[in-house]
XYZ file of C-alpha atoms in Angstrom:
689
model
C -0.070 0.010 -0.025
C 1.189 3.490 -0.749
C 2.192 5.962 1.789
C -0.598 8.504 2.306
C 1.879 11.279 1.899
C 1.817 10.498 -1.873
C -1.899 10.447 -2.306
C -1.774 13.905 -3.978
C 0.282 12.371 -6.769
C -2.490 10.078 -7.786
C -5.317 12.632 -8.007
C -7.049 12.799 -11.430
C -6.275 16.104 -13.255
C -8.232 17.921 -16.133
C -6.439 18.954 -19.206
C -9.071 20.602 -21.452
C -11.674 18.093 -22.486
C -9.727 14.998 -21.156
C -8.718 13.785 -17.809
C -5.372 12.336 -16.662
C -5.796 9.659 -14.185
C -2.914 10.959 -11.996
C -0.172 13.695 -11.980
C 2.670 11.631 -13.500
C 3.329 13.042 -16.802
C 5.861 11.559 -19.312
C 6.949 14.691 -21.311
C 8.001 14.268 -24.958
C 11.349 12.506 -25.241
C 13.527 11.099 -28.275
C 14.614 7.548 -28.327
C 16.787 7.073 -31.449
C 13.978 5.003 -33.071
C 11.531 7.779 -34.717
C 10.205 6.813 -38.089
C 12.813 3.956 -38.577
C 11.637 1.837 -35.626
C 8.060 2.508 -34.898
C 7.170 -0.661 -33.251
C 10.046 -0.478 -30.838
C 9.065 3.106 -29.871
C 5.434 2.148 -29.396
C 6.249 -0.827 -27.311
C 8.456 1.277 -25.081
C 5.616 3.790 -24.627
C 3.231 0.988 -23.830
C 5.413 -0.398 -21.107
C 5.199 3.084 -19.421
C 1.318 2.858 -19.605
C 1.755 -0.494 -17.662
C 3.960 1.252 -15.275
C 1.178 3.705 -14.219
C 2.032 7.034 -16.112
C -1.118 9.190 -16.457
C 0.100 11.098 -19.510
C 2.503 9.644 -21.944
C 3.916 11.722 -25.094
C 5.670 10.659 -28.118
C 8.862 12.283 -29.176
C 9.205 15.257 -31.374
C 7.035 14.530 -34.485
C 7.739 16.554 -37.672
C 4.310 17.621 -38.885
C 5.211 18.890 -42.336
C 7.812 17.966 -45.120
C 8.962 21.569 -45.210
C 10.678 21.282 -41.865
C 12.783 18.216 -41.018
C 16.008 17.716 -39.083
C 17.805 14.980 -40.923
C 20.230 13.506 -40.008
C 18.383 13.069 -36.713
C 15.561 10.425 -36.663
C 12.304 11.677 -35.170
C 8.635 10.848 -35.905
C 6.869 12.071 -39.035
C 3.298 13.037 -39.659
C 3.624 14.325 -43.346
C 0.660 12.459 -44.840
C -1.984 10.135 -44.217
C 0.402 7.182 -44.683
C 2.044 8.093 -41.494
C -1.023 7.634 -39.374
C -0.960 3.743 -39.010
C 2.398 3.628 -37.169
C 1.322 6.457 -35.009
C -1.872 4.993 -34.271
C -0.062 1.669 -33.115
C 1.861 3.994 -30.647
C -1.224 5.687 -29.353
C -3.006 2.315 -28.867
C -0.089 1.118 -26.829
C 0.056 4.364 -24.815
C -3.541 4.241 -23.917
C -3.596 0.896 -22.386
C -4.021 0.995 -18.616
C -5.888 4.332 -18.687
C -3.170 6.647 -19.762
C -3.679 9.580 -22.089
C -1.790 9.515 -25.280
C 0.031 12.710 -26.401
C 1.756 13.651 -29.549
C 4.217 16.484 -29.889
C 3.904 18.378 -33.043
C 6.877 20.164 -34.281
C 7.840 22.602 -36.956
C 11.619 23.290 -36.707
C 11.936 26.633 -38.545
C 15.520 27.790 -38.199
C 16.376 24.281 -36.776
C 15.265 22.446 -39.913
C 17.877 22.144 -42.670
C 15.705 19.941 -44.823
C 18.574 17.849 -46.050
C 16.143 15.053 -46.977
C 13.337 16.844 -48.597
C 15.471 19.584 -50.233
C 12.799 22.127 -49.364
C 13.840 25.639 -48.659
C 13.490 26.156 -44.793
C 10.899 28.698 -43.560
C 11.285 30.775 -40.370
C 9.839 34.032 -38.912
C 12.878 35.824 -40.182
C 15.683 35.064 -42.766
C 18.448 33.489 -40.653
C 21.146 30.806 -40.911
C 19.991 27.398 -39.931
C 20.947 26.514 -36.276
C 21.690 22.900 -35.775
C 24.178 20.617 -34.016
C 25.894 20.202 -37.256
C 26.319 23.876 -38.396
C 24.763 23.088 -41.820
C 25.573 25.758 -44.281
C 21.932 26.617 -45.145
C 19.666 29.639 -44.484
C 15.979 29.906 -43.893
C 13.583 32.101 -45.863
C 11.333 34.490 -43.971
C 7.822 33.464 -43.859
C 5.644 35.834 -45.787
C 1.779 36.197 -45.204
C 0.783 33.508 -47.599
C 3.496 31.098 -45.814
C 1.962 31.875 -42.455
C -1.588 31.097 -43.675
C -0.246 27.780 -45.154
C 1.536 27.001 -41.927
C -1.609 27.325 -39.854
C -3.330 25.210 -42.197
C -0.587 22.513 -42.023
C -0.894 22.575 -38.155
C -4.681 21.880 -38.434
C -4.102 19.081 -40.796
C -1.517 17.538 -38.542
C -4.124 17.911 -35.550
C -6.684 16.191 -37.579
C -4.256 13.365 -38.408
C -3.299 13.116 -34.700
C -6.904 12.750 -33.945
C -7.363 9.989 -36.544
C -4.267 8.302 -34.989
C -6.038 8.044 -31.653
C -4.273 10.832 -29.580
C -5.887 12.466 -26.648
C -3.434 15.384 -26.395
C -1.307 17.565 -28.638
C 1.851 19.285 -27.482
C 2.955 22.212 -29.585
C 6.706 22.490 -29.422
C 8.144 25.884 -28.647
C 10.938 25.207 -26.471
C 14.765 24.306 -26.483
C 15.164 26.522 -29.566
C 13.726 23.854 -31.704
C 10.129 24.997 -32.318
C 8.578 27.643 -34.511
C 6.599 28.945 -31.736
C 9.698 30.017 -29.737
C 11.184 31.411 -32.940
C 8.195 33.755 -33.210
C 8.184 34.653 -29.448
C 11.822 35.425 -29.138
C 13.317 38.718 -30.399
C 16.439 36.858 -31.082
C 14.859 34.990 -34.034
C 11.853 37.188 -34.933
C 13.067 40.446 -36.631
C 9.717 41.169 -38.242
C 8.264 44.633 -38.583
C 4.813 43.525 -39.399
C 1.844 42.358 -36.951
C 3.857 39.244 -36.161
C 6.885 41.098 -34.872
C 7.944 43.665 -32.484
C 5.763 43.878 -29.357
C 5.241 40.759 -27.168
C 1.505 41.047 -28.271
C 2.489 40.859 -31.945
C 5.060 38.001 -31.394
C 2.433 36.101 -29.608
C 0.032 36.447 -32.484
C 1.057 33.404 -34.433
C 0.715 30.819 -31.503
C -2.717 32.342 -30.637
C -3.872 31.835 -34.206
C -2.629 28.291 -34.369
C -4.171 27.094 -31.028
C -7.558 28.831 -32.039
C -7.326 27.118 -35.463
C -6.611 23.650 -33.745
C -9.446 24.376 -31.069
C -11.907 24.644 -33.880
C -10.774 21.506 -35.624
C -10.157 19.093 -32.686
C -10.535 21.023 -29.359
C -13.744 19.389 -28.434
C -12.107 16.063 -27.961
C -8.251 16.839 -27.688
C -6.440 18.675 -25.140
C -3.793 21.311 -26.583
C -0.605 21.958 -24.618
C 2.232 24.409 -25.395
C 5.703 23.843 -24.524
C 7.629 27.079 -23.933
C 11.171 27.653 -22.772
C 11.490 29.003 -19.217
C 14.402 31.316 -20.283
C 16.114 31.257 -23.546
C 19.581 32.225 -21.895
C 20.874 33.961 -24.950
C 21.250 37.525 -23.604
C 19.047 40.574 -23.681
C 17.406 39.705 -26.997
C 16.306 36.357 -25.972
C 12.999 35.212 -24.497
C 13.863 35.708 -20.911
C 12.094 34.317 -17.876
C 10.566 37.646 -17.127
C 9.094 37.826 -20.642
C 7.955 34.218 -20.344
C 5.979 35.258 -17.273
C 4.498 38.262 -19.113
C 3.498 36.129 -22.056
C 1.821 33.486 -19.916
C -0.134 36.192 -17.882
C -1.184 37.955 -21.138
C -2.268 34.619 -22.477
C -3.372 32.894 -19.343
C -6.010 30.552 -20.896
C -4.271 30.055 -24.260
C -3.427 26.318 -23.972
C -5.220 23.694 -21.918
C -1.758 23.209 -20.084
C 1.501 24.985 -19.905
C 4.586 22.710 -20.358
C 7.588 24.511 -19.051
C 11.175 23.669 -19.827
C 14.432 25.605 -19.472
C 16.268 27.322 -22.240
C 18.343 25.026 -24.671
C 18.217 21.304 -24.470
C 21.578 21.394 -22.788
C 20.058 23.725 -20.139
C 17.007 21.649 -19.704
C 18.454 18.119 -19.571
C 21.954 18.680 -18.275
C 23.452 15.762 -16.665
C 23.499 15.219 -12.881
C 27.244 16.117 -12.981
C 26.152 19.671 -13.485
C 22.299 19.738 -12.664
C 20.631 18.672 -9.403
C 17.169 17.296 -9.122
C 14.443 20.038 -9.589
C 17.148 22.318 -10.935
C 14.511 24.520 -12.694
C 12.390 25.127 -9.730
C 13.309 28.895 -9.259
C 12.545 29.557 -12.852
C 8.994 27.867 -12.556
C 8.087 29.102 -9.111
C 5.249 31.618 -9.300
C 4.040 31.007 -12.903
C 1.211 28.874 -11.775
C -0.412 31.984 -10.198
C -0.424 33.652 -13.671
C -2.703 31.190 -15.255
C -5.989 29.394 -14.730
C -4.512 26.301 -16.541
C -2.471 23.533 -15.137
C 1.286 23.530 -15.263
C 3.876 20.825 -15.876
C 7.597 21.144 -15.324
C 10.702 18.919 -15.408
C 13.832 18.623 -13.294
C 14.771 14.834 -13.473
C 12.538 14.149 -10.646
C 13.440 10.860 -8.844
C 12.271 11.489 -5.298
C 8.468 11.240 -4.543
C 8.977 13.716 -1.666
C 10.296 16.170 -4.036
C 7.299 15.553 -6.407
C 4.800 16.078 -3.538
C 6.606 19.422 -2.466
C 6.422 20.663 -5.994
C 2.645 20.255 -6.084
C 1.803 21.156 -2.470
C 3.911 24.319 -2.839
C 1.684 25.331 -5.907
C 4.705 25.195 -8.242
C 3.519 22.423 -10.536
C 0.252 20.534 -11.097
C 1.889 17.701 -12.898
C 5.317 15.963 -12.509
C 7.026 15.978 -15.833
C 9.545 13.293 -16.348
C 11.544 12.165 -19.355
C 14.865 10.414 -18.100
C 13.366 9.094 -14.890
C 10.473 7.479 -16.998
C 13.338 5.721 -19.005
C 15.321 4.641 -15.995
C 12.038 3.116 -14.359
C 8.911 3.071 -16.453
C 7.135 1.624 -13.414
C 8.077 4.572 -11.111
C 4.423 5.534 -10.547
C 3.314 2.002 -9.861
C 6.099 1.448 -7.455
C 5.082 4.653 -5.506
C 1.464 3.582 -5.511
C 2.367 -0.038 -4.131
C 4.490 1.429 -1.525
C 7.729 0.080 -3.068
C 9.886 3.165 -3.072
C 13.055 1.177 -2.529
C 12.491 -0.734 -5.692
C 12.578 2.362 -8.052
C 15.525 2.390 -10.512
C 16.453 5.866 -10.118
C 17.804 7.821 -12.971
C 21.495 8.674 -12.549
C 21.443 11.644 -14.856
C 24.336 10.294 -17.120
C 22.451 11.323 -20.319
C 23.266 7.997 -22.137
C 19.639 7.997 -23.231
C 20.037 11.185 -25.107
C 23.132 9.731 -27.070
C 20.770 7.486 -28.925
C 19.018 10.573 -30.453
C 22.420 12.417 -30.931
C 24.010 9.425 -32.799
C 20.853 8.501 -34.705
C 20.962 4.997 -33.097
C 18.615 2.991 -30.802
C 18.945 4.452 -27.328
C 20.319 2.914 -24.162
C 19.831 3.547 -20.394
C 22.563 2.785 -17.852
C 19.988 1.873 -15.164
C 17.279 0.112 -17.388
C 18.947 -2.265 -19.921
C 15.591 -3.134 -21.320
C 15.003 0.339 -22.707
C 14.105 0.153 -26.492
C 14.371 -3.648 -26.360
C 10.809 -4.196 -25.240
C 9.727 -5.034 -28.758
C 12.994 -5.926 -30.374
C 14.029 -8.527 -27.874
C 10.740 -8.936 -25.890
C 12.547 -7.750 -22.700
C 10.076 -6.444 -19.962
C 11.798 -4.058 -17.270
C 10.038 -5.943 -14.313
C 9.659 -9.512 -15.707
C 12.251 -12.148 -16.655
C 11.994 -15.088 -18.759
C 11.605 -18.559 -17.102
C 14.689 -20.409 -15.798
C 16.385 -22.891 -18.120
C 17.637 -26.429 -17.470
C 20.703 -25.536 -15.363
C 20.685 -24.477 -11.634
C 23.666 -22.535 -10.715
C 25.822 -19.531 -11.952
C 29.130 -18.290 -10.640
C 29.670 -14.564 -11.483
C 33.316 -13.447 -11.035
C 33.364 -9.724 -10.570
C 30.657 -7.379 -9.099
C 30.994 -4.369 -11.359
C 27.860 -3.098 -13.323
C 27.798 -6.082 -15.623
C 28.267 -8.684 -12.860
C 25.759 -7.038 -10.538
C 23.083 -6.770 -13.345
C 23.542 -10.322 -14.398
C 23.272 -11.545 -10.864
C 20.088 -9.649 -10.257
C 18.352 -10.691 -13.366
C 19.441 -14.434 -13.053
C 18.212 -14.502 -9.455
C 14.826 -13.315 -10.858
C 14.989 -16.126 -13.186
C 15.390 -18.540 -10.432
C 19.055 -19.501 -10.698
C 21.245 -19.928 -7.675
C 23.941 -17.289 -7.939
C 27.210 -16.743 -6.322
C 29.188 -13.516 -6.630
C 33.017 -13.704 -6.306
C 34.351 -10.114 -5.756
C 38.068 -9.666 -5.359
C 37.736 -6.417 -3.274
C 35.768 -5.826 -0.249
C 32.874 -3.773 -1.745
C 30.460 -4.233 -4.623
C 30.443 -2.112 -7.788
C 33.724 -2.396 -9.529
C 34.372 0.701 -11.597
C 31.158 2.386 -10.377
C 32.332 2.085 -6.683
C 35.294 4.108 -7.484
C 34.086 6.472 -10.138
C 31.180 7.607 -7.967
C 33.664 9.275 -5.551
C 34.911 11.634 -8.394
C 33.587 15.182 -8.711
C 29.899 15.382 -9.811
C 29.544 11.494 -10.276
C 27.989 10.700 -6.907
C 24.585 9.932 -8.489
C 26.101 7.252 -10.585
C 26.439 5.180 -7.316
C 22.665 4.359 -7.750
C 23.812 1.853 -10.304
C 25.285 -0.112 -7.427
C 22.708 0.855 -4.827
C 19.758 -0.374 -6.736
C 21.280 -3.744 -7.488
C 22.848 -4.347 -4.129
C 19.492 -3.738 -2.569
C 17.656 -5.992 -4.867
C 20.253 -8.770 -4.437
C 19.923 -8.441 -0.647
C 16.295 -9.421 -1.013
C 17.044 -12.619 -2.895
C 17.631 -15.821 -1.007
C 19.266 -17.433 -3.954
C 22.230 -15.041 -4.100
C 25.348 -15.270 -2.218
C 28.293 -12.760 -2.143
C 31.946 -13.675 -1.405
C 34.387 -10.811 -0.897
C 38.248 -10.908 -1.134
C 37.778 -13.654 -3.610
C 40.498 -13.509 -6.336
C 39.792 -16.573 -8.199
C 41.890 -18.406 -10.699
C 40.909 -21.172 -13.136
C 41.868 -23.948 -10.694
C 39.478 -22.695 -8.027
C 36.642 -22.128 -10.493
C 37.063 -25.623 -11.826
C 36.879 -26.990 -8.239
C 33.634 -25.261 -7.262
C 31.196 -27.251 -9.496
C 29.136 -24.427 -10.760
C 27.262 -25.300 -14.034
C 27.713 -21.841 -15.466
C 30.535 -19.419 -15.157
C 30.271 -15.791 -16.045
C 33.546 -13.671 -16.139
C 32.929 -9.998 -15.326
C 36.343 -8.830 -14.206
C 36.288 -5.407 -15.784
C 39.158 -3.484 -17.351
C 42.181 -1.339 -16.464
C 43.239 1.983 -17.940
C 46.461 1.561 -19.970
C 49.474 3.661 -19.034
C 51.242 3.453 -22.364
C 49.208 5.700 -24.342
C 47.724 3.256 -26.894
C 44.315 4.256 -27.950
C 43.217 6.168 -31.199
C 46.365 8.400 -32.026
C 48.877 5.736 -31.012
C 48.443 2.025 -31.919
C 51.685 1.053 -30.110
C 53.231 2.754 -27.201
C 54.967 6.112 -27.493
C 58.483 6.947 -25.905
C 58.433 7.777 -22.200
C 61.356 8.883 -20.023
C 61.344 6.658 -16.862
C 61.954 9.591 -14.648
C 58.675 11.247 -15.231
C 55.694 9.986 -13.073
C 53.013 8.683 -15.245
C 49.471 8.159 -13.788
C 46.246 6.553 -15.060
C 42.676 7.253 -13.927
C 42.971 3.847 -11.911
C 46.009 5.391 -9.906
C 43.918 8.541 -9.130
C 40.849 6.490 -7.983
C 43.161 4.295 -5.837
C 44.645 7.238 -4.108
C 47.878 7.882 -5.895
C 47.829 11.608 -6.764
C 50.332 13.555 -8.789
C 51.532 17.096 -7.521
C 52.678 20.376 -9.200
C 52.344 20.707 -12.977
C 50.372 17.882 -14.534
C 49.751 17.317 -18.289
C 46.536 15.258 -18.958
C 46.583 13.538 -22.259
C 43.081 12.614 -23.247
C 42.499 10.327 -26.251
C 39.454 8.660 -24.716
C 37.154 11.845 -25.217
C 34.409 10.820 -22.789
C 33.933 12.284 -19.295
C 36.942 10.745 -17.501
C 39.640 13.226 -18.615
C 37.560 16.324 -17.840
C 36.505 14.917 -14.398
C 40.041 14.170 -13.300
C 41.265 17.638 -14.512
C 38.537 19.153 -12.166
C 39.829 16.956 -9.214
C 43.541 17.719 -9.824
C 42.879 21.467 -9.897
C 40.710 21.138 -6.646
C 43.797 19.414 -5.108
C 46.098 22.345 -5.945
C 47.658 21.056 -9.251
C 48.372 23.223 -12.325
C 46.830 21.403 -15.164
C 47.359 21.418 -18.943
C 44.788 19.351 -20.786
C 45.968 18.184 -24.252
C 43.624 16.274 -26.612
C 43.830 15.389 -30.408
C 40.269 16.476 -30.699
C 38.866 19.973 -31.639
C 36.769 19.753 -28.379
C 37.550 18.897 -24.851
C 35.690 15.663 -23.905
C 34.469 15.456 -27.476
C 31.991 12.628 -27.125
C 30.158 14.437 -24.340
C 28.568 16.526 -27.099
C 26.176 13.613 -27.342
C 25.471 13.836 -23.634
C 24.803 17.443 -23.684
C 27.510 18.460 -21.444
C 30.492 19.343 -23.702
C 30.123 23.103 -23.437
C 29.617 22.958 -19.801
C 32.850 20.790 -19.374
C 34.830 23.312 -21.303
C 33.412 26.261 -19.467
C 34.055 24.722 -16.076
C 37.699 23.768 -16.856
C 38.538 26.973 -18.440
C 36.987 28.853 -15.412
C 39.219 26.797 -13.064
C 42.272 27.816 -14.926
C 42.963 24.669 -16.869
C 45.312 25.291 -19.857
C 43.215 23.609 -22.596
C 45.171 22.409 -25.811
C 43.083 21.324 -28.649
C 43.948 19.737 -31.917
C 47.307 18.376 -30.503
C 48.374 14.904 -29.430
C 51.087 13.637 -27.329
C 54.007 11.805 -29.161
C 56.633 11.549 -26.295
C 57.181 12.120 -22.630
C 60.625 13.575 -21.932
C 62.441 14.496 -18.752
C 60.407 17.338 -17.234
C 58.131 17.739 -20.337
C 55.814 16.235 -22.756
C 56.066 16.631 -26.537
C 52.857 17.387 -28.445
C 52.161 17.356 -32.150
C 49.602 19.299 -34.196
C 47.075 16.809 -35.624
C 47.185 18.809 -38.854
C 50.806 19.930 -39.514
C 52.682 17.546 -37.163
C 54.467 20.606 -35.684
C 56.001 19.723 -32.303
C 55.785 21.636 -29.056
C 56.967 20.938 -25.594
C 54.885 21.352 -22.312
C 56.711 21.473 -19.087
C 55.318 19.204 -16.314
C 56.129 17.269 -13.152
C 53.771 14.545 -14.019
C 51.594 13.172 -16.773
C 48.161 11.534 -16.555
C 47.188 9.372 -19.644
C 43.449 8.985 -20.292
C 43.700 6.795 -23.397
C 42.132 3.363 -23.569
C 41.442 0.480 -21.292
C 42.719 -3.249 -21.406
C 40.369 -6.137 -20.568
C 41.046 -7.967 -17.339
C 40.381 -11.407 -19.040
C 43.147 -13.718 -17.877
C 41.048 -15.987 -15.873
C 38.681 -16.422 -18.771
C 41.573 -17.281 -21.166
C 42.986 -19.728 -18.645
C 39.464 -21.410 -18.490
C 39.111 -21.354 -22.265
C 42.482 -23.174 -22.463
C 41.220 -25.938 -20.251
C 37.814 -26.473 -21.889
C 38.537 -30.174 -22.067
C 38.181 -30.124 -18.198
C 34.796 -28.432 -18.038
C 32.622 -31.608 -18.263
C 34.530 -33.343 -15.442
C 34.052 -30.142 -13.417
C 30.192 -29.981 -14.142
C 30.623 -26.847 -16.108
C 28.031 -26.342 -18.987
C 29.064 -22.703 -20.115
C 31.798 -20.025 -19.448
C 31.016 -16.636 -20.851
C 32.812 -13.256 -20.484
C 30.890 -9.975 -20.376
C 31.118 -6.232 -19.823
C 34.306 -4.416 -19.801
C 36.402 -7.776 -19.405
C 35.104 -8.600 -22.958
C 35.151 -5.162 -24.543
C 35.479 -1.916 -22.456
C 32.715 0.786 -22.882
C 30.408 3.027 -20.952
C 28.604 1.750 -17.960
C 25.434 1.364 -19.925
C 27.259 -1.124 -22.257
C 28.033 -3.166 -19.103
C 24.640 -3.296 -17.541
C 23.317 -4.316 -20.925
C 25.882 -6.944 -21.241
C 24.900 -8.456 -17.823
C 21.247 -8.265 -18.622
C 21.687 -9.889 -21.891
C 23.691 -12.673 -20.532
C 20.960 -13.468 -17.940
C 18.195 -13.441 -20.468
C 20.065 -15.758 -22.845
C 21.442 -18.280 -20.354
C 20.028 -21.827 -21.293
C 18.151 -20.427 -24.125
C 18.278 -22.130 -27.588
C 21.049 -21.229 -29.956
C 19.798 -18.702 -32.640
C 22.472 -19.725 -35.082
C 22.895 -17.046 -37.709
C 19.594 -15.420 -36.923
C 19.401 -11.853 -35.716
C 19.145 -11.526 -31.924
C 16.489 -8.919 -32.277
C 13.520 -7.890 -34.474
C 13.604 -4.930 -36.949
C 11.391 -3.328 -39.296
C 12.079 -2.743 -42.929
C 10.469 -0.217 -45.159
C 7.966 -1.528 -47.496
C 8.877 -1.224 -51.185
C 6.556 0.825 -53.351
C 4.557 -1.209 -55.955
C 5.682 1.044 -58.857
């Protein structure tokens, strides 16, 4: 039974002509599937309906072919042919009493139209603003264009109704939506009745919502997503002007959906954004309107959710990332199972699916986007196979997830951990600056395992092949992780580069084990994810003078995909880190490193007292190799299978490890698929002509 403190979260709420069964509101979020993987996206949303969400939205849906954001893969509603795949999604979303919402987007200056080859249209003639800096400009909408655009929105609304949706969200936030482009003086330079004063800049959204109300408003709720603060200076749509706009148009939509600034501002990772980070920007807006308000803030605590509602700040609790990490978050609160919630860690791996045009992942929830492709359910495992016991060597994220999932299938599981704590790399990385929330990866699994009578854990257990063969486990899973290399081998160097033995060289493992450099430190980053930047921050905090050298044009290059690259650069530059871009390290000499320009190969020396190399990792797989070399002894030892998973198999981000652990648990004792694909996919139907 749920705690009565949380009763308010389960109150029904009106949104125009429809009623949400509770206040849990999954705001629009991308998933890397879009028009390419509609069944995978539909089943993912349907799982959230099972999990108790009252409102479930699609991702951004391009509503007309004159505005699309290729290469990024979003939904499309360009013609009637698009309705069936969206209807499938709406049907899944509406199971268990949820409202199904669709987010209609016209991208304006964010739509380069690389696929359709149409000339982009925007309130004013401006260069296209995208992640990829496309050399394209938009043409200013004339009066005929605006009339057409209003009609296109009505057509999209009618198609949405035919698709079975209950709600429409008009996208005007994160800089991506035409409504924000009209509202902001930064993108609206018009001198006619659609530009200038706030009343004029509000004209277009008022017209569109009035048009749509006439078309579908008797049966569908219309919501408007607006940025809380555009954060682009004096010309931008500021928080003060947002408040003025809402008060001026207090009953314009059936619900106000509020989201901060750019996508990076709104969905920043936990390293830089705390839970409820947008609260100050939202507070007081509810008093300016008679309509309900939803806001976001990576809400993971039900107590925070209750506070946001009781304080009058929000009417609905908006979640994207927390709904990915645990689609059953509402149901677990309702059933009094708070401790069973898989809390979002704010790593933003889910966002990388959209940014890399691939199927998304989640560090905490390895079943995300595999609900249809592989039939994986986040709360239900497949039945146990023929064998009984599994030994898991290593308790990092891969080993812990494998143990958790295997125990749910009914296997007897033993975990052999060489140290005195669970968690492997996560247990160490969570202590680094900004990464404390990542500890939830361990905490969730450690608690779940503590509730299982069929799991035993053994610490200080450095096992070799002989001892494993003696134990008599039927299945052996090697999850021994990886170690950072100290020789510089990664992308720039395929073999070690020269190093003077007198210069202290450190790796991230050394730092996490307490061995710290002093004085002037050069960090050589050829990994390009978070680790180099995090350790630079740590060393500055501890008094080191840091020079950060990377062959990339960006510090922590891959974090562009987790929406934190700009923040990392700004943070380190503000701390006094000497950032050296487009240069690699070719040698470590006495008291200096030698760097080379990645374009001209011109050499340069950088004085230092120590060097830290953040390059690549080497698998800790010796026990697996030893077992494989003695495969002839397995049958006598009662061993049916030996597998290696996670970083021990191939190092990658933590989400890759939890996925590997879950996959191992799902597939143990399952029939061999042979050469068949291990997942389902959809293929575009060929035209008949």
